[in-house]
């Protein structure tokens, strides 16, 4: 069960963040209202939610997930793999220090939380444009100290691992992944139940499991139909403005 979430208010300059989506210019008022709905949803699921103020000079900083990896034992402060985002991790550390012992990814390692997928006590760590082998190795070592195992996963062209695969729960003792067609063939994911998301709905892979409920982006009917078969509570949220900035549901909070 999660009891806490940390989020950050999108700044007025959020449209200056990094994006490759080609989905057009996002709207600030709409972003704020979607962010607010996200925070209220987390609260409705029983979480105490901290909303940090926008971070001047860091238009992507409301994607707080990338600045840290929080487990039940420790908060690992990351080292973002792109210059424009380096510094966000320094800003989040004091907040996390209130709840967890702190560890850090050190240079030359780079790592972003969007590349870290927790499935029980096993962590998949994407090696991507943002997370290098050294960052993945350092995180693996830290996690191991607390009895966790990890596996590195090559991410290829996508931004982060969790753009393509997420953990959506456990049915009958088997962990279920929501996963793209490309990733589902990787042998690393053998042994998991899988719901495969077609290429026209790839953004829907970024569905978030919180306290036995699934929060999924609105507008992906095929994925929604499959998720409904799981019999879990599902909440759909409009994520259009974050999607324009290459972000999604998992990116906008740290849950623990
Ligand atoms: C970036 O390119 O860094 C941001 N515009 C999007 C980050 C999304 N974060 C995530 O998937 N964890």
Tab-separated table of C-alpha atoms and ligand atoms in Angstrom:
chain	number	residue	atom	x	y	z
A	1	UNK	CA	0.000	0.000	0.000
A	2	UNK	CA	1.214	3.491	-0.772
A	3	UNK	CA	0.594	6.122	1.863
A	4	UNK	CA	2.411	9.121	0.360
A	5	UNK	CA	2.996	10.821	-2.952
A	6	UNK	CA	5.189	13.753	-3.889
A	7	UNK	CA	4.238	15.858	-6.889
A	8	UNK	CA	5.294	19.245	-8.187
A	9	UNK	CA	3.209	22.028	-9.668
A	10	UNK	CA	3.897	22.552	-13.402
A	11	UNK	CA	5.478	25.963	-13.972
A	12	UNK	CA	4.211	28.595	-16.396
A	13	UNK	CA	7.190	27.744	-18.607
A	14	UNK	CA	6.360	24.013	-18.736
A	15	UNK	CA	5.934	24.136	-22.527
A	16	UNK	CA	9.697	24.812	-22.766
A	17	UNK	CA	10.383	21.263	-21.555
A	18	UNK	CA	11.876	18.597	-23.785
A	19	UNK	CA	9.483	16.976	-26.220
A	20	UNK	CA	9.564	14.808	-29.312
A	21	UNK	CA	5.815	14.086	-29.372
A	22	UNK	CA	4.840	16.341	-32.276
A	23	UNK	CA	1.404	16.680	-30.646
A	24	UNK	CA	1.413	20.491	-30.626
A	25	UNK	CA	1.758	23.203	-28.027
A	26	UNK	CA	0.290	22.369	-24.622
A	27	UNK	CA	-2.046	24.732	-22.783
A	28	UNK	CA	-1.073	25.913	-19.305
A	29	UNK	CA	-4.553	26.227	-17.813
A	30	UNK	CA	-5.494	22.783	-19.095
A	31	UNK	CA	-2.221	21.379	-17.731
A	32	UNK	CA	-2.961	22.833	-14.302
A	33	UNK	CA	-6.446	21.411	-14.242
A	34	UNK	CA	-5.222	17.961	-15.355
A	35	UNK	CA	-2.468	18.080	-12.732
A	36	UNK	CA	-4.982	19.042	-10.080
A	37	UNK	CA	-7.267	16.149	-11.077
A	38	UNK	CA	-4.258	13.831	-10.796
A	39	UNK	CA	-3.455	15.056	-7.274
A	40	UNK	CA	-7.100	14.751	-6.203
A	41	UNK	CA	-7.227	11.199	-7.582
A	42	UNK	CA	-4.191	10.167	-5.545
A	43	UNK	CA	-5.808	11.701	-2.446
A	44	UNK	CA	-9.042	9.836	-3.146
A	45	UNK	CA	-7.009	6.602	-3.072
A	46	UNK	CA	-5.862	7.375	0.470
A	47	UNK	CA	-2.483	8.989	-0.192
A	48	UNK	CA	-1.164	12.022	1.617
A	49	UNK	CA	-0.010	14.147	-1.321
A	50	UNK	CA	2.685	16.821	-1.153
A	51	UNK	CA	2.548	19.359	-3.970
A	52	UNK	CA	5.909	21.117	-4.240
A	53	UNK	CA	6.040	24.532	-5.899
A	54	UNK	CA	7.153	24.832	-9.534
A	55	UNK	CA	10.933	24.854	-9.856
A	56	UNK	CA	12.167	27.982	-11.643
A	57	UNK	CA	14.445	27.234	-14.595
A	58	UNK	CA	13.338	23.574	-14.804
A	59	UNK	CA	10.308	23.286	-17.075
A	60	UNK	CA	10.213	19.451	-16.809
A	61	UNK	CA	10.570	19.333	-13.000
A	62	UNK	CA	6.900	18.399	-12.416
A	63	UNK	CA	7.854	14.991	-13.856
A	64	UNK	CA	9.208	14.275	-10.362
A	65	UNK	CA	9.479	10.544	-10.936
A	66	UNK	CA	12.726	11.038	-12.835
A	67	UNK	CA	14.594	12.698	-9.963
A	68	UNK	CA	14.448	9.794	-7.480
A	69	UNK	CA	13.680	6.123	-6.935
A	70	UNK	CA	11.862	5.485	-3.687
A	71	UNK	CA	11.555	1.977	-2.282
A	72	UNK	CA	10.199	0.810	1.041
A	73	UNK	CA	13.749	1.078	2.442
A	74	UNK	CA	15.516	3.968	0.770
A	75	UNK	CA	15.287	6.999	-1.535
A	76	UNK	CA	17.878	6.992	-4.290
A	77	UNK	CA	18.559	10.443	-5.690
A	78	UNK	CA	19.143	10.035	-9.423
A	79	UNK	CA	21.432	11.828	-11.833
A	80	UNK	CA	19.314	12.835	-14.854
A	81	UNK	CA	20.772	11.928	-18.219
A	82	UNK	CA	20.084	15.256	-19.885
A	83	UNK	CA	21.734	18.553	-18.877
A	84	UNK	CA	18.507	20.542	-18.830
A	85	UNK	CA	17.158	18.329	-16.029
A	86	UNK	CA	20.290	18.036	-13.882
A	87	UNK	CA	19.543	19.904	-10.656
A	88	UNK	CA	15.968	18.654	-10.244
A	89	UNK	CA	17.327	15.831	-8.096
A	90	UNK	CA	18.999	18.303	-5.724
A	91	UNK	CA	15.692	20.091	-5.246
A	92	UNK	CA	13.765	16.923	-4.344
A	93	UNK	CA	16.276	15.502	-1.867
A	94	UNK	CA	15.268	17.471	1.272
A	95	UNK	CA	11.660	16.431	0.773
A	96	UNK	CA	12.544	12.744	0.527
A	97	UNK	CA	14.970	12.961	3.451
A	98	UNK	CA	11.890	13.478	5.659
A	99	UNK	CA	10.800	9.901	4.890
A	100	UNK	CA	13.792	7.777	3.895
A	101	UNK	CA	17.512	7.314	4.218
A	102	UNK	CA	19.177	8.789	1.118
A	103	UNK	CA	21.530	7.182	-1.413
A	104	UNK	CA	22.788	8.765	-4.630
A	105	UNK	CA	23.703	7.851	-8.179
A	106	UNK	CA	27.179	9.290	-8.771
A	107	UNK	CA	28.943	10.461	-11.967
A	108	UNK	CA	29.629	9.030	-14.486
A	109	UNK	CA	26.388	7.168	-13.837
A	110	UNK	CA	23.149	8.643	-15.130
A	111	UNK	CA	19.707	7.398	-14.224
A	112	UNK	CA	16.122	8.645	-14.423
A	113	UNK	CA	13.269	7.167	-12.395
A	114	UNK	CA	11.172	6.678	-15.529
A	115	UNK	CA	13.547	3.837	-16.337
A	116	UNK	CA	12.929	1.986	-13.086
A	117	UNK	CA	10.086	-0.504	-12.900
A	118	UNK	CA	9.403	-2.148	-9.563
A	119	UNK	CA	7.650	-5.525	-9.654
A	120	UNK	CA	7.504	-6.724	-6.070
A	121	UNK	CA	11.123	-7.057	-4.944
A	122	UNK	CA	12.441	-7.211	-8.499
A	123	UNK	CA	13.476	-4.044	-10.313
A	124	UNK	CA	13.817	-3.748	-14.079
A	125	UNK	CA	16.200	-0.911	-14.945
A	126	UNK	CA	16.008	0.490	-18.459
A	127	UNK	CA	19.258	1.413	-20.151
A	128	UNK	CA	18.174	4.273	-22.351
A	129	UNK	CA	19.117	7.653	-23.739
A	130	UNK	CA	18.849	8.906	-20.120
A	131	UNK	CA	20.087	5.977	-18.012
A	132	UNK	CA	23.489	4.524	-18.750
A	133	UNK	CA	24.934	1.116	-17.837
A	134	UNK	CA	26.861	2.639	-14.954
A	135	UNK	CA	23.744	4.265	-13.503
A	136	UNK	CA	21.875	0.966	-13.788
A	137	UNK	CA	24.777	-0.850	-12.125
A	138	UNK	CA	24.913	1.616	-9.216
A	139	UNK	CA	21.179	1.403	-8.622
A	140	UNK	CA	21.293	-2.400	-8.788
A	141	UNK	CA	23.978	-2.433	-6.091
A	142	UNK	CA	22.045	-0.121	-3.795
A	143	UNK	CA	18.850	-2.147	-4.219
A	144	UNK	CA	20.679	-5.394	-3.595
A	145	UNK	CA	21.761	-4.193	-0.132
A	146	UNK	CA	18.107	-4.198	0.840
A	147	UNK	CA	17.327	-7.649	-0.541
A	148	UNK	CA	16.079	-6.640	-3.985
A	149	UNK	CA	17.134	-8.112	-7.318
A	150	UNK	CA	17.447	-6.167	-10.565
A	151	UNK	CA	17.755	-6.739	-14.299
A	152	UNK	CA	18.952	-4.223	-16.897
A	153	UNK	CA	16.687	-3.840	-19.936
A	154	UNK	CA	17.763	-2.186	-23.203
A	155	UNK	CA	15.171	0.474	-23.993
A	156	UNK	CA	16.133	1.211	-27.598
A	157	UNK	CA	14.350	4.184	-29.162
A	158	UNK	CA	11.732	4.931	-26.477
A	159	UNK	CA	12.277	7.661	-23.869
A	160	UNK	CA	12.092	5.538	-20.716
A	161	UNK	CA	11.398	1.900	-19.827
A	162	UNK	CA	8.047	2.841	-18.284
A	163	UNK	CA	6.954	4.417	-21.571
A	164	UNK	CA	6.677	0.782	-22.741
A	165	UNK	CA	5.982	-1.438	-19.757
A	166	UNK	CA	4.299	-1.062	-16.373
A	167	UNK	CA	3.265	-3.334	-13.542
A	168	UNK	CA	-0.499	-3.397	-13.107
A	169	UNK	CA	-1.059	-5.919	-10.345
A	170	UNK	CA	-1.083	-9.460	-9.225
A	171	UNK	CA	-3.829	-11.884	-10.108
A	172	UNK	CA	-3.755	-15.381	-8.680
A	173	UNK	CA	-0.141	-14.944	-7.574
A	174	UNK	CA	1.063	-13.949	-11.052
A	175	UNK	CA	2.372	-10.453	-11.710
A	176	UNK	CA	0.785	-8.721	-14.711
A	177	UNK	CA	2.536	-6.279	-17.022
A	178	UNK	CA	0.971	-3.817	-19.444
A	179	UNK	CA	3.435	-3.889	-22.286
A	180	UNK	CA	4.017	-2.848	-25.902
A	181	UNK	CA	4.297	-5.320	-28.761
A	182	UNK	CA	8.067	-4.675	-29.070
A	183	UNK	CA	8.837	-5.291	-25.400
A	184	UNK	CA	6.584	-8.303	-24.879
A	185	UNK	CA	8.917	-10.548	-26.869
A	186	UNK	CA	11.905	-9.858	-24.566
A	187	UNK	CA	12.735	-13.065	-22.722
A	188	UNK	CA	13.364	-11.033	-19.530
A	189	UNK	CA	9.614	-10.730	-19.212
A	190	UNK	CA	8.937	-14.452	-19.589
A	191	UNK	CA	6.949	-15.784	-16.677
A	192	UNK	CA	4.800	-12.673	-16.268
A	193	UNK	CA	1.179	-12.325	-17.286
A	194	UNK	CA	1.009	-9.713	-20.043
A	195	UNK	CA	-1.565	-7.420	-21.549
A	196	UNK	CA	-0.204	-6.281	-24.872
A	197	UNK	CA	-0.861	-2.744	-26.034
A	198	UNK	CA	-0.946	-2.167	-29.789
A	199	UNK	CA	1.130	0.557	-31.418
A	200	UNK	CA	-1.849	2.920	-31.887
A	201	UNK	CA	-2.365	2.989	-28.101
A	202	UNK	CA	1.252	2.803	-26.897
A	203	UNK	CA	0.825	5.807	-24.557
A	204	UNK	CA	-1.673	3.753	-22.525
A	205	UNK	CA	1.200	1.536	-21.333
A	206	UNK	CA	1.874	4.342	-18.900
A	207	UNK	CA	-0.908	3.191	-16.574
A	208	UNK	CA	-0.391	3.587	-12.856
A	209	UNK	CA	-1.234	1.045	-10.150
A	210	UNK	CA	-2.091	2.696	-6.826
A	211	UNK	CA	-3.520	0.721	-3.934
A	212	UNK	CA	-5.235	-1.933	-6.092
A	213	UNK	CA	-6.691	0.654	-8.449
A	214	UNK	CA	-5.515	1.462	-11.972
A	215	UNK	CA	-5.223	5.033	-13.200
A	216	UNK	CA	-5.109	5.008	-16.981
A	217	UNK	CA	-4.955	7.806	-19.560
A	218	UNK	CA	-8.284	8.655	-21.217
A	219	UNK	CA	-8.716	7.987	-24.936
A	220	UNK	CA	-7.359	4.459	-25.375
A	221	UNK	CA	-10.475	2.282	-25.751
A	222	UNK	CA	-8.832	-1.013	-26.689
A	223	UNK	CA	-6.525	-0.936	-23.679
A	224	UNK	CA	-9.386	0.141	-21.424
A	225	UNK	CA	-11.444	-2.826	-22.564
A	226	UNK	CA	-8.600	-5.206	-21.693
A	227	UNK	CA	-7.991	-3.577	-18.321
A	228	UNK	CA	-11.669	-3.838	-17.425
A	229	UNK	CA	-11.419	-7.618	-17.747
A	230	UNK	CA	-9.112	-7.615	-14.696
A	231	UNK	CA	-12.053	-6.622	-12.527
A	232	UNK	CA	-10.088	-3.889	-10.734
A	233	UNK	CA	-11.289	-0.345	-10.113
A	234	UNK	CA	-10.197	1.852	-13.022
A	235	UNK	CA	-9.927	5.630	-13.074
A	236	UNK	CA	-9.435	7.372	-16.410
A	237	UNK	CA	-7.655	10.719	-16.424
A	238	UNK	CA	-7.176	13.149	-19.259
A	239	UNK	CA	-3.408	13.378	-19.731
A	240	UNK	CA	-3.319	15.219	-23.057
A	241	UNK	CA	-1.053	18.068	-21.956
A	242	UNK	CA	1.590	15.887	-20.247
A	243	UNK	CA	1.540	13.580	-23.271
A	244	UNK	CA	2.418	16.560	-25.461
A	245	UNK	CA	5.544	16.887	-23.292
A	246	UNK	CA	6.430	13.150	-23.553
A	247	UNK	CA	5.182	12.476	-20.023
A	248	UNK	CA	2.400	10.487	-18.452
A	249	UNK	CA	0.786	9.216	-15.276
A	250	UNK	CA	3.752	7.517	-13.641
A	251	UNK	CA	6.045	10.498	-14.312
A	252	UNK	CA	4.052	13.023	-12.290
A	253	UNK	CA	4.540	11.551	-8.813
A	254	UNK	CA	6.797	9.614	-6.510
A	255	UNK	CA	4.699	7.090	-4.596
A	256	UNK	CA	5.738	5.280	-1.442
B	1	LIG	C1	11.680	14.740	-20.598
B	1	LIG	O1	11.923	14.599	-21.805
B	1	LIG	O2	12.520	14.540	-19.734
B	1	LIG	C2	10.294	15.177	-20.191
B	1	LIG	N1	9.754	16.094	-21.153
B	1	LIG	C3	9.372	13.991	-20.041
B	1	LIG	C4	9.752	13.114	-18.895
B	1	LIG	C5	8.784	12.011	-18.692
B	1	LIG	N2	9.107	11.255	-17.545
B	1	LIG	C6	8.909	9.966	-17.409
B	1	LIG	O3	8.479	9.293	-18.355
B	1	LIG	N3	9.229	9.410	-16.267
